[in-house]
XYZ file of C-alpha atoms in Angstrom:
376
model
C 0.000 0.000 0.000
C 1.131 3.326 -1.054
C 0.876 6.429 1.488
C 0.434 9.660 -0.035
C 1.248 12.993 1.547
C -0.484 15.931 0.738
C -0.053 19.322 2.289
C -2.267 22.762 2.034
C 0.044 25.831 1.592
C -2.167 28.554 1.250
C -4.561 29.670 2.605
C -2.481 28.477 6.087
C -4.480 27.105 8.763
C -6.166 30.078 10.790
C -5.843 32.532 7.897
C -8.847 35.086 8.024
C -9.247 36.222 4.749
C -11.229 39.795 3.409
C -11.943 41.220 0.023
C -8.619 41.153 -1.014
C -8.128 37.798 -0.941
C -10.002 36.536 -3.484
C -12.819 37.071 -5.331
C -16.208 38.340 -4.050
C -19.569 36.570 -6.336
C -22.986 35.961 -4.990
C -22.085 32.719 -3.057
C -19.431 33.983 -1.463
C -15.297 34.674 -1.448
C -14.415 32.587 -4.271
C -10.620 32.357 -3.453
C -7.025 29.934 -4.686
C -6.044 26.601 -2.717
C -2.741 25.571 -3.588
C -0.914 22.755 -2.063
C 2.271 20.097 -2.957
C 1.325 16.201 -3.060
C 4.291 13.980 -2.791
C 3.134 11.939 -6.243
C 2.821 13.768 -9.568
C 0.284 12.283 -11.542
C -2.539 11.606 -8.924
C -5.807 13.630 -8.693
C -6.208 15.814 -6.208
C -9.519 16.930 -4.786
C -10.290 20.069 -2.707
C -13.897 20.024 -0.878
C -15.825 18.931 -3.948
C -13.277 20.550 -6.840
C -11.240 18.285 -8.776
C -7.744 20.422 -8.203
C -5.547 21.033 -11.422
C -2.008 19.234 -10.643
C 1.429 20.722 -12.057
C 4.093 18.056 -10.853
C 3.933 18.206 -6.988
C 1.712 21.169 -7.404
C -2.094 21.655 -7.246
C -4.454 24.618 -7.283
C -7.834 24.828 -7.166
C -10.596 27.512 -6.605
C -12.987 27.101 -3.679
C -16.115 29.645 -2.385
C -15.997 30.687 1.321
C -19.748 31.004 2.384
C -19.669 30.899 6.329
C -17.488 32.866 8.545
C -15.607 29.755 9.056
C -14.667 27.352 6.713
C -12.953 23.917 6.348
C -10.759 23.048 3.682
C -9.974 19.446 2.437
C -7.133 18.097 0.041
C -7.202 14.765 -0.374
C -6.103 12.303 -2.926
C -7.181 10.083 -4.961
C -4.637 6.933 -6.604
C -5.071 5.402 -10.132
C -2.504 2.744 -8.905
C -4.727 1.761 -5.862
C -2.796 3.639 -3.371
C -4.490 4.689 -0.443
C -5.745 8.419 -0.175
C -4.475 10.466 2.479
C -5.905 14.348 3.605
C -4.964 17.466 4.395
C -7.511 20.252 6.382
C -7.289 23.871 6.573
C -10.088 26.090 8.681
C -10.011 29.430 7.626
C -12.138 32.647 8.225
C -13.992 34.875 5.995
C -14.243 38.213 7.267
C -17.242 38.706 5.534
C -17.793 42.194 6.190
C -13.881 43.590 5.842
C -13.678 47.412 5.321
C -10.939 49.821 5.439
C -10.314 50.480 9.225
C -7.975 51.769 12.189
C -7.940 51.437 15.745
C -5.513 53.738 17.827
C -4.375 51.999 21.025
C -2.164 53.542 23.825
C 0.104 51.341 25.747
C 1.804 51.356 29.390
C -0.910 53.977 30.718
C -0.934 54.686 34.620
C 0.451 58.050 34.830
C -2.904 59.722 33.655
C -4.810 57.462 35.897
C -2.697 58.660 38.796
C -3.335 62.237 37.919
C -7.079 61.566 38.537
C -6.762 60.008 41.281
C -4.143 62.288 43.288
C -6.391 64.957 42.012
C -9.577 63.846 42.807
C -10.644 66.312 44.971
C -10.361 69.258 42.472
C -10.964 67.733 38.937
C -14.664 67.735 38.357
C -13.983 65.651 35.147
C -11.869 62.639 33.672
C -10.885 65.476 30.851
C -9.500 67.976 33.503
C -6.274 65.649 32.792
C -4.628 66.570 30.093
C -3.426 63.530 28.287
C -7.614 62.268 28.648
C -7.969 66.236 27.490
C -5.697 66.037 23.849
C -7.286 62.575 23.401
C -10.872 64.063 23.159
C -9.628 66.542 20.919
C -8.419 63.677 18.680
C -11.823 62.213 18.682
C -13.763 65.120 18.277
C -12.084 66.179 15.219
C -11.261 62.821 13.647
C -13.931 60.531 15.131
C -11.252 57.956 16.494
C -11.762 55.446 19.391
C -8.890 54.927 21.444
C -8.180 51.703 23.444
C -5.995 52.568 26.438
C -3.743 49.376 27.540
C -3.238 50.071 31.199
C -0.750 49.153 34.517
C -2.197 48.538 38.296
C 0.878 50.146 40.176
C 3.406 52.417 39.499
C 5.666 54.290 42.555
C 2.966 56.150 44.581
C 0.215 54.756 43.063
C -2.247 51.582 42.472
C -5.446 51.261 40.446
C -6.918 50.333 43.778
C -6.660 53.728 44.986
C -8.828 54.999 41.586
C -12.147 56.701 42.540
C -15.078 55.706 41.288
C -16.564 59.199 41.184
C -15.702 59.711 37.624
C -17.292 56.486 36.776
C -20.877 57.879 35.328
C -17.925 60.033 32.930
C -16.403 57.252 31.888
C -19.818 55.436 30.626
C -21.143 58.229 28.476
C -17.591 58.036 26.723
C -18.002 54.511 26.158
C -18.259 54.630 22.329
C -14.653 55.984 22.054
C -12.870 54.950 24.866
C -11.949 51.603 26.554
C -9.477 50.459 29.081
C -7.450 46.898 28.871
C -5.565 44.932 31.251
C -1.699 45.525 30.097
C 0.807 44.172 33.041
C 1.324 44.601 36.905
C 3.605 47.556 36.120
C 6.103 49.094 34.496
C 9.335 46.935 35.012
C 11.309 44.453 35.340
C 11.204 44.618 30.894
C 9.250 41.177 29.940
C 7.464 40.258 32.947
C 5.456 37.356 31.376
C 8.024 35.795 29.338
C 8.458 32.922 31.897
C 4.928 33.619 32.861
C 2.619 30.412 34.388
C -1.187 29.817 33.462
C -1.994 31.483 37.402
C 0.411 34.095 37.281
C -1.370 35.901 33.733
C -4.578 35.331 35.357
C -3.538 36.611 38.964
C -2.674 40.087 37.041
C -5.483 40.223 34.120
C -7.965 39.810 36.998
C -6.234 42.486 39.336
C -6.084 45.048 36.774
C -9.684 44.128 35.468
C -11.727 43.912 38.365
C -10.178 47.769 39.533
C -11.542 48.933 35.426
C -14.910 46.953 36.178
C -14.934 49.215 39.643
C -14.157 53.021 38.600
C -15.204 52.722 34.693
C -17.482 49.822 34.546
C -17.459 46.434 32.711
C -19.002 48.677 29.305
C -15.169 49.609 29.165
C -13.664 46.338 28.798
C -12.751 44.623 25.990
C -11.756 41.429 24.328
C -8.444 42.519 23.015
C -5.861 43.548 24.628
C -2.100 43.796 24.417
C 0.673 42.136 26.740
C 3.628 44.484 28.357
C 6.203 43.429 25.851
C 3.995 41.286 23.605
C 5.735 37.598 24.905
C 4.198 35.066 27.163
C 4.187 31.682 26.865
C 0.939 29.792 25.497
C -0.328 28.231 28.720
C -0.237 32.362 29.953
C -2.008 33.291 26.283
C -4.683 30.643 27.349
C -5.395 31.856 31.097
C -6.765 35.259 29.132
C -8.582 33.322 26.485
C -10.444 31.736 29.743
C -10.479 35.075 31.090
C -12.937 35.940 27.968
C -9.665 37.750 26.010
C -10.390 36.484 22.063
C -7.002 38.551 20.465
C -3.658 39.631 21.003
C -1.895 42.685 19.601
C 1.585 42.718 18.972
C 4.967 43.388 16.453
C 5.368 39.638 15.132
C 9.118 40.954 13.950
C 12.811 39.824 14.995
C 13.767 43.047 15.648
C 12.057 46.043 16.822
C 12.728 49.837 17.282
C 14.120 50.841 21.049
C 13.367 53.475 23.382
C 15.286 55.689 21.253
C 13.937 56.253 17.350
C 17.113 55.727 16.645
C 17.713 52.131 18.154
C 17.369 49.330 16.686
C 17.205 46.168 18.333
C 17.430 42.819 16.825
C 17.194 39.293 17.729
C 18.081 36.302 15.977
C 13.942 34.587 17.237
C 10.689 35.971 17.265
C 10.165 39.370 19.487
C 7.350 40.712 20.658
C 5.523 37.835 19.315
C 3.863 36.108 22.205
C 4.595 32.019 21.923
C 4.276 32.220 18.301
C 7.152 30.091 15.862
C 8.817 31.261 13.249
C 6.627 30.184 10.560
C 3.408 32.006 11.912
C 5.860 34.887 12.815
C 6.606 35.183 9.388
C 2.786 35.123 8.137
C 2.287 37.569 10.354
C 4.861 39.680 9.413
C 2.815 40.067 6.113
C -0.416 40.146 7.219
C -2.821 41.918 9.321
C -4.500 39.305 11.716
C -4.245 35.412 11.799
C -5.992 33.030 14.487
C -4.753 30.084 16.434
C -7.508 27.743 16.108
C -6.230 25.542 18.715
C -6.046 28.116 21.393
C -8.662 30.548 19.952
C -6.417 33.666 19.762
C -6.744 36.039 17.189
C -3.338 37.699 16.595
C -3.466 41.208 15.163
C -0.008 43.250 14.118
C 0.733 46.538 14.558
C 1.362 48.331 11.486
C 3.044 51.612 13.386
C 4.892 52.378 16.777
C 4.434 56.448 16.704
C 6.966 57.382 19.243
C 9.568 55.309 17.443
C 9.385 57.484 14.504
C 10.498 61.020 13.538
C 7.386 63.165 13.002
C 8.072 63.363 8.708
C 8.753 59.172 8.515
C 5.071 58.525 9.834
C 3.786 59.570 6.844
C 6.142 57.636 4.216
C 5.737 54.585 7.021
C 2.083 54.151 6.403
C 2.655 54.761 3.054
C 4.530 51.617 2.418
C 2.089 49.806 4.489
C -0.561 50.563 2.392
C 0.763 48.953 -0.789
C 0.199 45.417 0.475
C -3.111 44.666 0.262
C -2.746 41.762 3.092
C -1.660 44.152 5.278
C -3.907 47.388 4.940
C -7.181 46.703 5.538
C -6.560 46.880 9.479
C -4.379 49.717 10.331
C -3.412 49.061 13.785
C -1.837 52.271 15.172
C 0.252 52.671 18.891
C 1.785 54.954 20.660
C 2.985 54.637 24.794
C 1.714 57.277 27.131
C 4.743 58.028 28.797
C 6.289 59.790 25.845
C 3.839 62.400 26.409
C 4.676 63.442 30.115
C 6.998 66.192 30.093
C 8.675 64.677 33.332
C 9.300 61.655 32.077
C 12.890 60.883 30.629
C 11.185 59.364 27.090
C 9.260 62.944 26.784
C 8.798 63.355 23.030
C 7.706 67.383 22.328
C 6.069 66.405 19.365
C 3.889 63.989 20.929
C 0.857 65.313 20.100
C 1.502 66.544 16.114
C 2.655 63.048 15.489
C -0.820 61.558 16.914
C -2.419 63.894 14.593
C -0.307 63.023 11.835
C -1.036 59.117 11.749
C -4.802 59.785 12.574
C -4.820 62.085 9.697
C -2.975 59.925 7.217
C -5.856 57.171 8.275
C -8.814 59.283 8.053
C -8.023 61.094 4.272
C -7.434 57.403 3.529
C -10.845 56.577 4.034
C -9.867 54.365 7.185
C -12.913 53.921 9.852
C -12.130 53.853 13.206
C -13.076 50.764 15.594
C -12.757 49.035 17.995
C -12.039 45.028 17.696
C -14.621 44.042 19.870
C -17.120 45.260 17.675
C -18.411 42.596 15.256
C -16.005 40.424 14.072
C -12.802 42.097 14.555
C -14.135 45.418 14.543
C -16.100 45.258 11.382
């Protein structure tokens, strides 16, 4: 008896697919399976398609009509050799539009501010970082998901009133709050990280939101301090209700400094994911590990890393891959905005403008992930 192996290349297991992958027609996305077979001359069927084979090499054209789909090679011997299969699940995201989402990462400082303030500030805008973010969405309609600490020195989310909390709801539509880390340092604090320690920390920073803002706040994406943690830590927030990760998916990454480069000869910033997915996602702009249940989603721009004229050129070259600009994920880290912080970065505010600007003449629409299926 003869084995045959069969293997599906593309789409890759987990790929969520829009618009640009294929081709839209009344059924559905009509969109290219190829694959390698390890005989040449056998036929090769995909779902119900008879595939065309080249060699090792088959394509065939499939329709995606349900969010999410599964894909079947299999093959079939003239010689009486047994058949053997290959499956692929992938999503359709059915609905895919141009969008962004801004997101803000290591916040505490602002929160502080409220706090140690509380008895003067009649509002959560009286601080001024909240302040130039309402500007943002006033004029350009953007949502902003704030990624946020429990302690830094002098200060823990504990110690947050809840007397802005009625504030908080009626901003609700533009604004949420995310569990982030514990705090600020040491660098990487869930590299190592066990399935109780991630949850220990999601649930202290998310009961404190639930608290002062309220649960409307929350939301099912989120990005780890650092972007690594092992999978048994990815899958204590996936219990925790977390459905997608944010992150760089690079092997090397822009410092503290916009003029530092770091680089690393594995994955960085990348969570527990190989090379090989690292690599996809390098490319494109969200994939999903349907064995965990994570959605990954890349950022396609670190502001503060950047001079104020690259941002500009940067999202330009973004744009020209198709897999990789119909979600513009934009970030930027609050403390680059605090004048007495060492990573103070004057500009700060004109280079938020300039990325939300590039997005909106674009015809990008702002969102937030949570919102459908991955924000559209």
């Amino acid at each position: 008896m003869v084995v045959l192996l069969i293997r599906i290349l593309e789409p890759v297991d987990g790929a969520i697919l829009n618009r640009n992958d294929g081709k839209l027609t009344s059924d559905g996305l009509k969109i290219a399976v190829r694959g390698v077979t390890s005989r040449k001359y056998d036929k090769i069927f995909v779902n119900e398609e008879e595939a065309e084979v080249d060699g090792d090499r088959f394509t065939c054209h499939v329709t995606l009509r349900s969010v999410e789909n599964r894909i079947v090679a299999f093959t079939r011997s003239s010689d009486g050799g047994f058949g053997c299969a290959d499956v692929a699940t992938v999503l359709w995201d059915r609905n895919s539009m141009k969008r962004y989402r801004l997101s803000v990462d290591d916040n505490i400082l602002f929160l502080k501010d409220l706090a140690l303030n509380s008895w003067k500030y009649g509002s959560i805008f009286d601080n001024d970082f909240l302040s130039f973010w309402r500007d943002v969405h006033e004029k350009y309609g953007t949502k902003v998901h704030f990624n946020i600490f429990y302690q830094t020195e002098g200060f823990k989310l504990s110690k947050m009133p809840d007397k802005y909390k009625s504030e908080w709801l009626e901003n609700r539509d533009w604004l949420r709050l995310t569990f982030h880390a514990l705090q600020e340092k040491p660098d990487l604090p869930y590299r190592n990280a066990t399935y109780m320690e991630m949850k220990r920390d999601y649930l202290l920073v998310t009961r404190e939101i639930e608290r002062f803002a309220g649960r409307e706040l929350l939301s099912s994406f989120t990005t780890i301090h650092w972007g690594e943690a092992p999978i048994e830590a990815c899958i204590a927030l996936r219990n925790c209700g977390v459905e997608g990760l944010v992150g760089y998916f690079t092997w090397n990454y822009r410092g503290p400094s916009p003029c530092e480069t770091v680089i690393t000869d594995k994955p960085c910033v990348s969570y527990y994911l190989d090379n090989e997915r690292v690599k996809y996602l390098s490319r494109h702009d969200y994939w999903k590990d349907m064995k965990a249940g994570i959605v990954f989603i890349r950022h396609d721009i670190v502001i503060n890393t950047l001079e104020l004229g690259e941002i500009a050129s940067h999202l330009n070259r973004v744009a020209e891959d198709p897999h990789q600009s119909e979600i513009m994920e934009l970030m930027i880290h609050e403390q680059y905005f605090h004048r007495n912080r060492p990573e103070y970065q004057p500009d700060y505010e004109e280079k938020v403008i300039e990325a939300v600007k590039w997005v909106t003449d674009k015809g990008y629409r702002p969102v937030f992930y949570d919102e459908g299926f991955i924000g559209a």
